[in-house]
GROMACS .gro file of C-alpha atoms in nm:
model
   85
    1MET     CA    1   0.000   0.000   0.000
    2ALA     CA    2   0.286   0.241   0.078
    3ARG     CA    3   0.414   0.195  -0.277
    4ILE     CA    4   0.072   0.284  -0.414
    5ARG     CA    5   0.022   0.594  -0.195
    6PRO     CA    6   0.369   0.703  -0.079
    7GLU     CA    7   0.244   1.054  -0.001
    8SER     CA    8  -0.019   0.939   0.248
    9PRO     CA    9   0.078   0.977   0.614
   10GLN     CA   10  -0.213   0.752   0.713
   11VAL     CA   11  -0.069   0.462   0.515
   12TYR     CA   12   0.256   0.490   0.707
   13CYS     CA   13   0.072   0.527   1.038
   14HIS     CA   14  -0.114   0.202   0.968
   15LEU     CA   15   0.214   0.037   0.871
   16ALA     CA   16   0.370   0.161   1.195
   17ARG     CA   17   0.074   0.021   1.388
   18ALA     CA   18   0.124  -0.321   1.228
   19HIS     CA   19   0.494  -0.319   1.318
   20ALA     CA   20   0.421  -0.204   1.674
   21LEU     CA   21   0.165  -0.481   1.720
   22LYS     CA   22   0.439  -0.729   1.627
   23ALA     CA   23   0.674  -0.554   1.875
   24ASP     CA   24   0.896  -0.455   1.582
   25ARG     CA   25   1.037  -0.132   1.725
   26LYS     CA   26   1.263  -0.053   1.430
   27GLY     CA   27   0.989  -0.107   1.171
   28ALA     CA   28   0.735   0.095   1.370
   29LEU     CA   29   0.968   0.390   1.420
   30ASN     CA   30   1.080   0.393   1.056
   31ALA     CA   31   0.719   0.393   0.937
   32LEU     CA   32   0.623   0.667   1.184
   33GLU     CA   33   0.909   0.883   1.064
   34LYS     CA   34   0.770   0.852   0.711
   35ALA     CA   35   0.420   0.937   0.837
   36VAL     CA   36   0.532   1.245   1.024
   37GLY     CA   37   0.738   1.388   0.737
   38PRO     CA   38   0.442   1.442   0.501
   39GLY     CA   39   0.224   1.590   0.771
   40PHE     CA   40   0.075   1.329   1.003
   41ASP     CA   41  -0.063   1.506   1.307
   42GLY     CA   42  -0.226   1.225   1.504
   43VAL     CA   43  -0.055   1.295   1.835
   44ALA     CA   44  -0.360   1.191   2.035
   45GLU     CA   45  -0.377   0.861   1.848
   46LEU     CA   46  -0.010   0.786   1.909
   47GLU     CA   47  -0.042   0.875   2.277
   48SER     CA   48  -0.358   0.678   2.349
   49SER     CA   49  -0.387   0.385   2.110
   50PRO     CA   50  -0.298   0.054   2.278
   51ASP     CA   51  -0.157  -0.055   1.941
   52PHE     CA   52   0.155   0.157   2.002
   53GLU     CA   53   0.216   0.028   2.355
   54ALA     CA   54   0.522  -0.174   2.248
   55VAL     CA   55   0.706   0.138   2.129
   56ARG     CA   56   0.553   0.411   2.345
   57SER     CA   57   0.836   0.409   2.602
   58ASP     CA   58   1.106   0.425   2.335
   59PRO     CA   59   1.302   0.754   2.357
   60ALA     CA   60   1.275   0.806   1.979
   61PHE     CA   61   0.896   0.766   1.994
   62GLN     CA   62   0.879   1.016   2.282
   63LYS     CA   63   1.096   1.260   2.087
   64MET     CA   64   0.865   1.227   1.788
   65LEU     CA   65   0.563   1.308   2.008
   66GLU     CA   66   0.745   1.609   2.147
   67VAL     CA   67   0.820   1.742   1.799
   68LEU     CA   68   0.462   1.680   1.684
   69ARG     CA   69   0.322   1.871   1.982
   70LYS     CA   70   0.537   2.172   1.888
   71ARG     CA   71   0.460   2.152   1.517
   72PRO     CA   72   0.322   2.471   1.362
   73GLY     CA   73  -0.034   2.479   1.232
   74GLU     CA   74  -0.176   2.267   0.954
   75GLY     CA   75  -0.010   2.294   0.616
   76SER     CA   76   0.339   2.331   0.759
   77ARG     CA   77   0.600   2.071   0.691
   78VAL     CA   78   0.870   1.972   0.932
   79GLU     CA   79   1.163   1.762   0.820
   80LEU     CA   80   1.242   1.494   1.075
   81ARG     CA   81   1.552   1.290   1.123
   82LEU     CA   82   1.496   1.211   1.487
   83PHE     CA   83   1.672   0.885   1.530
   84GLN     CA   84   1.893   0.628   1.377
   85VAL     CA   85   1.743   0.279   1.394
   0.00000   0.00000   0.00000
C-alpha cells in the first residue's frame, strides 16, 4: 500500500501500527518517521492507542511526540531525522 500511496501519512501510520503490534520497534519507528514527514498530526492517536504500547516508552517515539506537539499549524512541513534505527 505504501508503494501505491507514498504521499499518504495515514498509510505509514497504519504500517507503523502493524509493526508495533508485532513488537517490531525498528519497523514501527521507521514507518512513523515517514508518516510524520508528510504531515501526520495524530498525536492523540499515538499517545492513546494501545496498538503503540510496544514502542511508546522508546526515547525516539517520545521525541517524535514532542516534535509533533510543537509543530506549527496545519499545512506546515517539518523535516524529521529524529533517530537512527
